[in-house]
Amino acid sequence: MSSSAAVTDDQFATPTLDAESSGILQFVSSHGGYAYVRMATLAATGDSRAAEAAHEMAWEQLHSGPWHSVLPVWRDAYSMACLLVARFHCRDGEYKEALRVLDMGLIMGGMLLRGDLDSAIQIISAKSRGGGGEREGGKWRLVEDGEFSKAEVLRVLPVKSLTGKLVAKRSGLSLEGFLRDHFLAGSPVIISDGMAHWPASRKWNDVDYLRRVAGDRTVPVEITQLRNDICIPDYCCAGGGELRSLNAWFGPAGTVTPLHHDPHHNILAQVVGKKYIRLYSASLSDELYPHKETMLYNSSQVDLDNIDEKQFPKLHDLEFLDCILEEGEMLYIPPKWWHYVRSLTTSLSVSFWWNNDSGSSSMSS
């Protein structure tokens, strides 16, 4: 079968699928997927209903049991079906639906057809944008410049906020200095000038740009075009470990992440907007009333926005560090340090988790 039979010049090419489709279908057939093979073959000749049927069959196979028990060939078959379905959406000008299907192929499919999925997404994203340029009259900013008073901020923050010891702030912090004074010492720090070179620092406050690049996307930031706008900080090489997770956080003012701790070294980079962050040392875990359930062991029972001092009397006198993390700043949070986060404006931030070479930190999902 050659899946290129239904391709027209205004759609997209799938060179890997064209080369590998026969092998994928033979493997699927050898595992009893005769109906899928029949539908995928019909889809390649221009039958859109057959493409949808093949897509559904592959989806059902991905959910036939625990993920680790799914045969890898069905992940590739799902990617194939996503490409076939997306081709028909693209033909009909349904670019948003095409992107949704292709994104699901990236998330749920195998690695064999990743290149075809990526290139198709680039082509369709360009079509969906229609070549639109920057908004007339300048950028439509996600967060406007302007100061807000400390008094106004304090009204929405937990009690005692910004009244004690603040997180240290450093500029020009060398990797050696970071390793010595913060990584090995287990001491939080704000790095004030570590991301000025990121394209995200110039682009992510532009609403039109975000809509053009990611407005119709449904995948994590690490596999969208926005990934090209950020750089992994050199500090994440400290300890000789490796990056374990990269996450983007986007939300309105008032978004709260309750008090919890994470197992890895963490750099939180504030790209757009401002956040309030409170930190408690890992040594204070018992006094922070962690949940006893296994799934919630890293979360506190205490609601810092509404503290019940009778139920949690130890909390009142505990020392903490806090700060307002400004746009363009990065905060290093050592492993197992407890932290509470509140967005003070619309906010876009990125977190980098990494472990050290001792293997003392385990990966969590």
Short mmCIF file of N, CA and C in Angstrom, two decimals, residues 94-265:
data_model
loop_
_atom_site.label_atom_id
_atom_site.label_comp_id
_atom_site.label_asym_id
_atom_site.label_seq_id
_atom_site.Cartn_x
_atom_site.Cartn_y
_atom_site.Cartn_z
N GLU A 94 -10.24 21.87 7.23
CA GLU A 94 -10.51 21.75 8.67
C GLU A 94 -9.17 21.65 9.41
N TYR A 95 -8.45 22.74 9.44
CA TYR A 95 -7.08 22.72 9.95
C TYR A 95 -7.02 22.49 11.45
N LYS A 96 -7.95 23.05 12.17
CA LYS A 96 -7.95 22.86 13.62
C LYS A 96 -8.15 21.39 13.97
N GLU A 97 -9.07 20.72 13.28
CA GLU A 97 -9.30 19.30 13.53
C GLU A 97 -8.08 18.48 13.10
N ALA A 98 -7.45 18.87 12.00
CA ALA A 98 -6.25 18.17 11.55
C ALA A 98 -5.14 18.26 12.61
N LEU A 99 -4.95 19.44 13.17
CA LEU A 99 -3.93 19.62 14.20
C LEU A 99 -4.24 18.81 15.45
N ARG A 100 -5.52 18.77 15.82
CA ARG A 100 -5.91 18.00 17.00
C ARG A 100 -5.57 16.52 16.81
N VAL A 101 -5.88 15.97 15.65
CA VAL A 101 -5.61 14.56 15.38
C VAL A 101 -4.10 14.30 15.35
N LEU A 102 -3.35 15.17 14.70
CA LEU A 102 -1.90 14.99 14.64
C LEU A 102 -1.24 15.11 16.01
N ASP A 103 -1.74 16.03 16.82
CA ASP A 103 -1.21 16.16 18.18
C ASP A 103 -1.44 14.88 18.98
N MET A 104 -2.61 14.28 18.82
CA MET A 104 -2.87 13.02 19.51
C MET A 104 -1.92 11.93 19.00
N GLY A 105 -1.56 12.00 17.73
CA GLY A 105 -0.57 11.06 17.22
C GLY A 105 0.77 11.23 17.90
N LEU A 106 1.17 12.49 18.15
CA LEU A 106 2.42 12.74 18.88
C LEU A 106 2.36 12.22 20.30
N ILE A 107 1.21 12.40 20.95
CA ILE A 107 1.08 12.03 22.35
C ILE A 107 0.97 10.52 22.54
N MET A 108 0.16 9.87 21.72
CA MET A 108 -0.18 8.47 21.93
C MET A 108 0.52 7.51 20.97
N GLY A 109 1.03 8.02 19.87
CA GLY A 109 1.61 7.14 18.86
C GLY A 109 3.04 6.75 19.15
N GLY A 110 3.58 5.92 18.25
CA GLY A 110 4.96 5.48 18.39
C GLY A 110 5.94 6.49 17.80
N MET A 111 7.22 6.14 17.83
CA MET A 111 8.25 7.06 17.38
C MET A 111 8.53 6.96 15.88
N LEU A 112 8.12 5.87 15.24
CA LEU A 112 8.49 5.63 13.86
C LEU A 112 8.05 6.75 12.93
N LEU A 113 6.85 7.26 13.13
CA LEU A 113 6.29 8.26 12.22
C LEU A 113 6.32 9.67 12.81
N ARG A 114 7.12 9.88 13.84
CA ARG A 114 7.20 11.18 14.51
C ARG A 114 7.61 12.28 13.52
N GLY A 115 8.55 11.98 12.64
CA GLY A 115 9.00 12.99 11.67
C GLY A 115 7.89 13.43 10.74
N ASP A 116 7.09 12.46 10.27
CA ASP A 116 5.96 12.81 9.40
C ASP A 116 4.92 13.65 10.15
N LEU A 117 4.66 13.30 11.40
CA LEU A 117 3.71 14.06 12.20
C LEU A 117 4.19 15.49 12.41
N ASP A 118 5.47 15.62 12.75
CA ASP A 118 6.02 16.96 13.00
C ASP A 118 5.96 17.84 11.75
N SER A 119 6.35 17.28 10.62
CA SER A 119 6.36 18.09 9.40
C SER A 119 4.94 18.44 8.96
N ALA A 120 4.01 17.50 9.13
CA ALA A 120 2.61 17.80 8.80
C ALA A 120 2.06 18.92 9.67
N ILE A 121 2.41 18.89 10.94
CA ILE A 121 1.95 19.93 11.86
C ILE A 121 2.49 21.30 11.46
N GLN A 122 3.75 21.35 11.07
CA GLN A 122 4.33 22.63 10.63
C GLN A 122 3.59 23.18 9.43
N ILE A 123 3.29 22.32 8.47
CA ILE A 123 2.60 22.77 7.25
C ILE A 123 1.19 23.23 7.57
N ILE A 124 0.47 22.45 8.37
CA ILE A 124 -0.93 22.78 8.65
C ILE A 124 -1.02 23.99 9.58
N SER A 125 -0.08 24.11 10.50
CA SER A 125 -0.07 25.29 11.37
C SER A 125 0.07 26.56 10.53
N ALA A 126 0.95 26.51 9.54
CA ALA A 126 1.12 27.67 8.66
C ALA A 126 -0.16 27.96 7.89
N LYS A 127 -0.84 26.92 7.41
CA LYS A 127 -2.09 27.12 6.69
C LYS A 127 -3.16 27.71 7.60
N SER A 128 -3.23 27.22 8.85
CA SER A 128 -4.27 27.70 9.77
C SER A 128 -4.05 29.16 10.17
N ARG A 129 -2.76 29.58 10.18
CA ARG A 129 -2.47 30.98 10.49
C ARG A 129 -2.78 31.89 9.33
N GLY A 130 -2.83 31.31 8.14
CA GLY A 130 -3.14 32.10 6.95
C GLY A 130 -2.12 33.17 6.65
N GLY A 131 -0.89 33.00 7.18
CA GLY A 131 0.15 34.00 6.91
C GLY A 131 -0.09 35.31 7.62
N GLY A 132 -0.95 35.29 8.65
CA GLY A 132 -1.28 36.54 9.34
C GLY A 132 -0.08 37.15 10.02
N GLY A 133 0.00 38.45 10.00
CA GLY A 133 1.13 39.15 10.60
C GLY A 133 0.77 39.69 11.97
N GLU A 134 1.57 40.63 12.44
CA GLU A 134 1.38 41.21 13.76
C GLU A 134 0.17 42.14 13.77
N ARG A 135 -0.49 42.20 14.86
CA ARG A 135 -1.68 43.02 15.00
C ARG A 135 -1.36 44.49 14.76
N GLU A 136 -2.22 45.18 14.02
CA GLU A 136 -2.00 46.59 13.75
C GLU A 136 -2.02 47.39 15.05
N GLY A 137 -1.17 48.39 15.10
CA GLY A 137 -1.13 49.21 16.30
C GLY A 137 -0.24 48.66 17.38
N GLY A 138 0.52 47.58 17.05
CA GLY A 138 1.44 47.02 18.04
C GLY A 138 0.93 45.72 18.63
N LYS A 139 1.64 45.20 19.60
CA LYS A 139 1.32 43.91 20.20
C LYS A 139 0.12 44.00 21.13
N TRP A 140 -0.64 42.92 21.14
CA TRP A 140 -1.69 42.74 22.13
C TRP A 140 -1.05 41.96 23.27
N ARG A 141 -0.75 42.64 24.35
CA ARG A 141 0.05 42.06 25.41
C ARG A 141 -0.80 41.21 26.35
N LEU A 142 -0.23 40.08 26.75
CA LEU A 142 -0.89 39.20 27.71
C LEU A 142 -0.98 39.85 29.07
N VAL A 143 0.10 40.49 29.49
CA VAL A 143 0.15 41.23 30.76
C VAL A 143 0.72 42.61 30.47
N GLU A 144 -0.02 43.64 30.79
CA GLU A 144 0.44 45.01 30.56
C GLU A 144 1.44 45.43 31.63
N ASP A 145 2.34 46.31 31.25
CA ASP A 145 3.28 46.86 32.21
C ASP A 145 2.52 47.68 33.25
N GLY A 146 3.07 47.74 34.41
CA GLY A 146 2.42 48.53 35.46
C GLY A 146 2.71 47.94 36.81
N GLU A 147 2.83 48.79 37.77
CA GLU A 147 3.11 48.36 39.14
C GLU A 147 1.81 48.20 39.91
N PHE A 148 1.83 47.29 40.90
CA PHE A 148 0.72 47.22 41.83
C PHE A 148 1.29 47.34 43.23
N SER A 149 0.53 47.88 44.13
CA SER A 149 1.07 48.20 45.44
C SER A 149 1.21 46.95 46.30
N LYS A 150 2.17 47.00 47.20
CA LYS A 150 2.38 45.89 48.12
C LYS A 150 1.16 45.69 49.00
N ALA A 151 0.49 46.76 49.35
CA ALA A 151 -0.71 46.65 50.19
C ALA A 151 -1.80 45.85 49.49
N GLU A 152 -1.97 46.10 48.19
CA GLU A 152 -2.98 45.36 47.43
C GLU A 152 -2.62 43.88 47.34
N VAL A 153 -1.34 43.60 47.15
CA VAL A 153 -0.90 42.21 47.07
C VAL A 153 -1.12 41.49 48.38
N LEU A 154 -0.78 42.14 49.48
CA LEU A 154 -0.89 41.50 50.79
C LEU A 154 -2.31 41.10 51.15
N ARG A 155 -3.29 41.78 50.59
CA ARG A 155 -4.68 41.44 50.89
C ARG A 155 -5.07 40.06 50.38
N VAL A 156 -4.35 39.55 49.37
CA VAL A 156 -4.72 38.24 48.82
C VAL A 156 -3.72 37.15 49.20
N LEU A 157 -2.66 37.50 49.91
CA LEU A 157 -1.64 36.52 50.25
C LEU A 157 -1.87 35.94 51.64
N PRO A 158 -1.28 34.77 51.92
CA PRO A 158 -1.37 34.19 53.25
C PRO A 158 -0.80 35.12 54.33
N VAL A 159 -1.23 34.93 55.56
CA VAL A 159 -0.77 35.78 56.66
C VAL A 159 0.75 35.70 56.79
N LYS A 160 1.35 36.79 57.20
CA LYS A 160 2.79 36.94 57.41
C LYS A 160 3.59 37.03 56.11
N SER A 161 2.92 37.07 54.97
CA SER A 161 3.65 37.12 53.70
C SER A 161 4.48 38.39 53.59
N LEU A 162 5.70 38.25 53.07
CA LEU A 162 6.62 39.36 52.79
C LEU A 162 6.97 40.18 54.02
N THR A 163 6.88 39.55 55.19
CA THR A 163 7.22 40.25 56.43
C THR A 163 8.51 39.73 57.05
N GLY A 164 9.04 38.64 56.53
CA GLY A 164 10.23 38.04 57.12
C GLY A 164 11.39 37.98 56.16
N LYS A 165 12.05 36.85 56.14
CA LYS A 165 13.24 36.68 55.32
C LYS A 165 12.85 36.39 53.87
N LEU A 166 13.41 37.17 52.96
CA LEU A 166 13.12 36.99 51.54
C LEU A 166 14.15 36.06 50.90
N VAL A 167 13.76 35.42 49.81
CA VAL A 167 14.70 34.58 49.06
C VAL A 167 15.82 35.46 48.52
N ALA A 168 17.05 35.00 48.67
CA ALA A 168 18.20 35.75 48.15
C ALA A 168 18.10 35.90 46.64
N LYS A 169 18.55 37.05 46.14
CA LYS A 169 18.50 37.33 44.71
C LYS A 169 19.92 37.59 44.22
N ARG A 170 20.30 36.91 43.13
CA ARG A 170 21.65 37.04 42.60
C ARG A 170 21.60 37.37 41.11
N SER A 171 22.55 38.16 40.66
CA SER A 171 22.74 38.39 39.23
C SER A 171 24.15 37.96 38.88
N GLY A 172 24.34 37.57 37.63
CA GLY A 172 25.66 37.13 37.20
C GLY A 172 26.14 35.92 37.97
N LEU A 173 25.24 35.03 38.38
CA LEU A 173 25.61 33.88 39.20
C LEU A 173 26.29 32.82 38.32
N SER A 174 27.55 32.54 38.62
CA SER A 174 28.28 31.55 37.85
C SER A 174 27.79 30.15 38.20
N LEU A 175 28.07 29.20 37.31
CA LEU A 175 27.70 27.82 37.59
C LEU A 175 28.44 27.31 38.82
N GLU A 176 29.69 27.71 38.96
CA GLU A 176 30.46 27.32 40.16
C GLU A 176 29.84 27.89 41.43
N GLY A 177 29.45 29.17 41.37
CA GLY A 177 28.81 29.79 42.52
C GLY A 177 27.48 29.16 42.85
N PHE A 178 26.71 28.83 41.83
CA PHE A 178 25.42 28.16 42.05
C PHE A 178 25.63 26.80 42.70
N LEU A 179 26.60 26.05 42.18
CA LEU A 179 26.87 24.72 42.72
C LEU A 179 27.30 24.79 44.18
N ARG A 180 28.20 25.71 44.49
CA ARG A 180 28.76 25.82 45.84
C ARG A 180 27.75 26.39 46.84
N ASP A 181 27.10 27.49 46.47
CA ASP A 181 26.31 28.25 47.44
C ASP A 181 24.85 27.82 47.53
N HIS A 182 24.37 27.10 46.51
CA HIS A 182 22.93 26.80 46.50
C HIS A 182 22.63 25.33 46.24
N PHE A 183 23.21 24.75 45.20
CA PHE A 183 22.94 23.35 44.89
C PHE A 183 23.40 22.43 46.02
N LEU A 184 24.68 22.53 46.39
CA LEU A 184 25.22 21.67 47.44
C LEU A 184 24.73 22.07 48.82
N ALA A 185 24.47 23.36 49.00
CA ALA A 185 24.00 23.85 50.30
C ALA A 185 22.50 23.66 50.50
N GLY A 186 21.78 23.30 49.43
CA GLY A 186 20.33 23.16 49.54
C GLY A 186 19.67 24.48 49.88
N SER A 187 20.07 25.55 49.21
CA SER A 187 19.59 26.89 49.53
C SER A 187 18.91 27.53 48.32
N PRO A 188 17.64 27.93 48.44
CA PRO A 188 16.95 28.57 47.30
C PRO A 188 17.61 29.88 46.91
N VAL A 189 17.44 30.25 45.65
CA VAL A 189 17.98 31.52 45.17
C VAL A 189 17.19 31.97 43.96
N ILE A 190 17.03 33.29 43.82
CA ILE A 190 16.47 33.87 42.61
C ILE A 190 17.62 34.33 41.73
N ILE A 191 17.61 33.90 40.48
CA ILE A 191 18.61 34.31 39.50
C ILE A 191 17.94 35.35 38.62
N SER A 192 18.40 36.57 38.70
CA SER A 192 17.65 37.68 38.11
C SER A 192 17.93 37.93 36.64
N ASP A 193 18.99 37.33 36.10
CA ASP A 193 19.38 37.66 34.73
C ASP A 193 19.75 36.42 33.93
N GLY A 194 19.05 35.32 34.15
CA GLY A 194 19.43 34.07 33.51
C GLY A 194 18.64 33.72 32.27
N MET A 195 17.67 34.56 31.86
CA MET A 195 16.84 34.18 30.73
C MET A 195 16.56 35.32 29.76
N ALA A 196 17.37 36.37 29.84
CA ALA A 196 17.17 37.51 28.94
C ALA A 196 17.37 37.13 27.48
N HIS A 197 18.16 36.08 27.23
CA HIS A 197 18.45 35.66 25.86
C HIS A 197 17.38 34.74 25.28
N TRP A 198 16.40 34.34 26.08
CA TRP A 198 15.36 33.45 25.58
C TRP A 198 14.46 34.19 24.58
N PRO A 199 14.15 33.61 23.43
CA PRO A 199 13.12 34.20 22.57
C PRO A 199 11.79 34.36 23.28
N ALA A 200 11.48 33.47 24.22
CA ALA A 200 10.21 33.56 24.97
C ALA A 200 10.10 34.88 25.72
N SER A 201 11.22 35.42 26.17
CA SER A 201 11.19 36.68 26.92
C SER A 201 10.67 37.82 26.06
N ARG A 202 10.85 37.71 24.75
CA ARG A 202 10.36 38.74 23.83
C ARG A 202 9.00 38.40 23.24
N LYS A 203 8.69 37.12 23.15
CA LYS A 203 7.53 36.70 22.35
C LYS A 203 6.29 36.31 23.17
N TRP A 204 6.47 35.76 24.37
CA TRP A 204 5.33 35.12 25.03
C TRP A 204 4.34 36.10 25.66
N ASN A 205 4.70 37.36 25.71
CA ASN A 205 3.72 38.35 26.19
C ASN A 205 2.88 38.91 25.04
N ASP A 206 3.04 38.36 23.86
CA ASP A 206 2.31 38.78 22.67
C ASP A 206 1.19 37.78 22.40
N VAL A 207 -0.05 38.17 22.66
CA VAL A 207 -1.19 37.26 22.51
C VAL A 207 -1.31 36.76 21.08
N ASP A 208 -1.09 37.64 20.12
CA ASP A 208 -1.19 37.22 18.72
C ASP A 208 -0.18 36.13 18.39
N TYR A 209 1.03 36.28 18.92
CA TYR A 209 2.06 35.27 18.68
C TYR A 209 1.64 33.92 19.27
N LEU A 210 1.15 33.92 20.51
CA LEU A 210 0.74 32.67 21.14
C LEU A 210 -0.39 32.01 20.37
N ARG A 211 -1.33 32.80 19.88
CA ARG A 211 -2.42 32.24 19.09
C ARG A 211 -1.93 31.65 17.78
N ARG A 212 -0.99 32.34 17.13
CA ARG A 212 -0.48 31.84 15.86
C ARG A 212 0.27 30.53 16.03
N VAL A 213 1.10 30.49 17.07
CA VAL A 213 2.00 29.34 17.23
C VAL A 213 1.33 28.17 17.93
N ALA A 214 0.50 28.44 18.93
CA ALA A 214 -0.02 27.35 19.76
C ALA A 214 -1.51 27.42 20.03
N GLY A 215 -2.21 28.32 19.38
CA GLY A 215 -3.61 28.51 19.69
C GLY A 215 -4.47 27.29 19.48
N ASP A 216 -4.15 26.45 18.47
CA ASP A 216 -4.95 25.27 18.16
C ASP A 216 -4.27 23.97 18.59
N ARG A 217 -3.17 24.07 19.35
CA ARG A 217 -2.42 22.88 19.73
C ARG A 217 -2.92 22.32 21.05
N THR A 218 -2.78 20.98 21.20
CA THR A 218 -3.25 20.30 22.41
C THR A 218 -2.17 19.45 23.04
N VAL A 219 -0.90 19.73 22.74
CA VAL A 219 0.18 18.89 23.25
C VAL A 219 1.02 19.66 24.27
N PRO A 220 1.79 18.93 25.10
CA PRO A 220 2.66 19.60 26.08
C PRO A 220 3.66 20.51 25.40
N VAL A 221 4.14 21.49 26.14
CA VAL A 221 5.04 22.50 25.55
C VAL A 221 6.33 21.91 25.02
N GLU A 222 6.76 20.77 25.59
CA GLU A 222 8.05 20.24 25.14
C GLU A 222 8.01 19.72 23.71
N ILE A 223 6.81 19.53 23.10
CA ILE A 223 6.77 19.08 21.71
C ILE A 223 5.92 20.04 20.86
N THR A 224 5.74 21.26 21.28
CA THR A 224 5.14 22.27 20.40
C THR A 224 6.22 23.22 19.94
N GLN A 225 5.86 24.20 19.01
CA GLN A 225 6.83 25.18 18.54
C GLN A 225 7.32 26.09 19.65
N LEU A 226 6.56 26.23 20.74
CA LEU A 226 6.98 27.08 21.86
C LEU A 226 8.26 26.56 22.50
N ARG A 227 8.54 25.27 22.35
CA ARG A 227 9.76 24.71 22.92
C ARG A 227 11.00 25.40 22.37
N ASN A 228 10.91 25.87 21.13
CA ASN A 228 12.06 26.54 20.51
C ASN A 228 12.35 27.91 21.13
N ASP A 229 11.40 28.42 21.93
CA ASP A 229 11.55 29.76 22.51
C ASP A 229 12.22 29.76 23.88
N ILE A 230 12.49 28.59 24.41
CA ILE A 230 13.10 28.51 25.74
C ILE A 230 14.41 27.73 25.67
N CYS A 231 15.28 27.97 26.64
CA CYS A 231 16.59 27.31 26.70
C CYS A 231 16.73 26.63 28.06
N ILE A 232 17.28 25.44 28.07
CA ILE A 232 17.53 24.76 29.34
C ILE A 232 18.67 25.48 30.05
N PRO A 233 18.44 25.99 31.26
CA PRO A 233 19.51 26.72 31.97
C PRO A 233 20.72 25.84 32.23
N ASP A 234 21.90 26.43 32.12
CA ASP A 234 23.13 25.69 32.42
C ASP A 234 23.14 25.15 33.84
N TYR A 235 22.42 25.83 34.73
CA TYR A 235 22.38 25.39 36.13
C TYR A 235 21.81 23.98 36.25
N CYS A 236 21.01 23.55 35.28
CA CYS A 236 20.43 22.21 35.33
C CYS A 236 21.46 21.12 35.10
N CYS A 237 22.70 21.52 34.75
CA CYS A 237 23.79 20.55 34.63
C CYS A 237 24.47 20.32 35.98
N ALA A 238 24.13 21.13 36.97
CA ALA A 238 24.78 21.00 38.28
C ALA A 238 24.56 19.61 38.84
N GLY A 239 25.62 19.07 39.40
CA GLY A 239 25.54 17.75 40.01
C GLY A 239 25.73 16.62 39.03
N GLY A 240 25.90 16.95 37.76
CA GLY A 240 26.13 15.91 36.76
C GLY A 240 24.90 15.08 36.46
N GLY A 241 23.72 15.59 36.80
CA GLY A 241 22.50 14.84 36.55
C GLY A 241 21.93 15.09 35.18
N GLU A 242 20.66 14.75 35.01
CA GLU A 242 20.00 14.93 33.72
C GLU A 242 18.61 15.50 33.92
N LEU A 243 18.14 16.24 32.92
CA LEU A 243 16.81 16.82 32.98
C LEU A 243 15.77 15.70 32.97
N ARG A 244 14.84 15.76 33.90
CA ARG A 244 13.81 14.74 33.99
C ARG A 244 12.45 15.21 33.52
N SER A 245 12.20 16.52 33.60
CA SER A 245 10.88 17.01 33.23
C SER A 245 10.95 18.49 32.90
N LEU A 246 10.21 18.89 31.87
CA LEU A 246 10.07 20.29 31.50
C LEU A 246 8.58 20.56 31.36
N ASN A 247 8.08 21.54 32.10
CA ASN A 247 6.65 21.82 32.09
C ASN A 247 6.40 23.31 31.97
N ALA A 248 5.35 23.66 31.26
CA ALA A 248 4.92 25.05 31.17
C ALA A 248 3.64 25.22 31.98
N TRP A 249 3.52 26.37 32.66
CA TRP A 249 2.37 26.66 33.51
C TRP A 249 1.76 27.98 33.06
N PHE A 250 0.49 27.92 32.70
CA PHE A 250 -0.21 29.10 32.19
C PHE A 250 -1.54 29.23 32.93
N GLY A 251 -1.77 30.40 33.52
CA GLY A 251 -3.02 30.57 34.24
C GLY A 251 -3.28 32.03 34.57
N PRO A 252 -4.51 32.31 34.99
CA PRO A 252 -4.89 33.69 35.31
C PRO A 252 -4.42 34.09 36.70
N ALA A 253 -4.55 35.37 37.00
CA ALA A 253 -4.28 35.85 38.36
C ALA A 253 -5.16 35.09 39.34
N GLY A 254 -4.58 34.76 40.50
CA GLY A 254 -5.34 34.04 41.52
C GLY A 254 -5.17 32.54 41.47
N THR A 255 -4.51 32.02 40.44
CA THR A 255 -4.25 30.58 40.37
C THR A 255 -3.30 30.18 41.50
N VAL A 256 -3.68 29.16 42.27
CA VAL A 256 -2.90 28.75 43.44
C VAL A 256 -2.46 27.29 43.31
N THR A 257 -1.19 27.05 43.60
CA THR A 257 -0.69 25.70 43.78
C THR A 257 -0.47 25.50 45.28
N PRO A 258 -1.26 24.63 45.93
CA PRO A 258 -1.16 24.48 47.38
C PRO A 258 0.21 23.97 47.82
N LEU A 259 0.45 24.06 49.11
CA LEU A 259 1.73 23.71 49.70
C LEU A 259 2.07 22.23 49.45
N HIS A 260 3.23 21.99 48.84
CA HIS A 260 3.67 20.64 48.51
C HIS A 260 5.18 20.65 48.30
N HIS A 261 5.75 19.48 48.11
CA HIS A 261 7.17 19.40 47.74
C HIS A 261 7.35 18.42 46.59
N ASP A 262 8.47 18.56 45.88
CA ASP A 262 8.78 17.71 44.74
C ASP A 262 10.11 17.01 44.98
N PRO A 263 10.35 15.88 44.30
CA PRO A 263 11.55 15.08 44.60
C PRO A 263 12.83 15.54 43.91
N HIS A 264 12.72 16.48 42.97
CA HIS A 264 13.87 16.84 42.16
C HIS A 264 14.34 18.27 42.43
N HIS A 265 15.54 18.58 41.93
CA HIS A 265 15.97 19.96 41.83
C HIS A 265 15.05 20.65 40.82
#
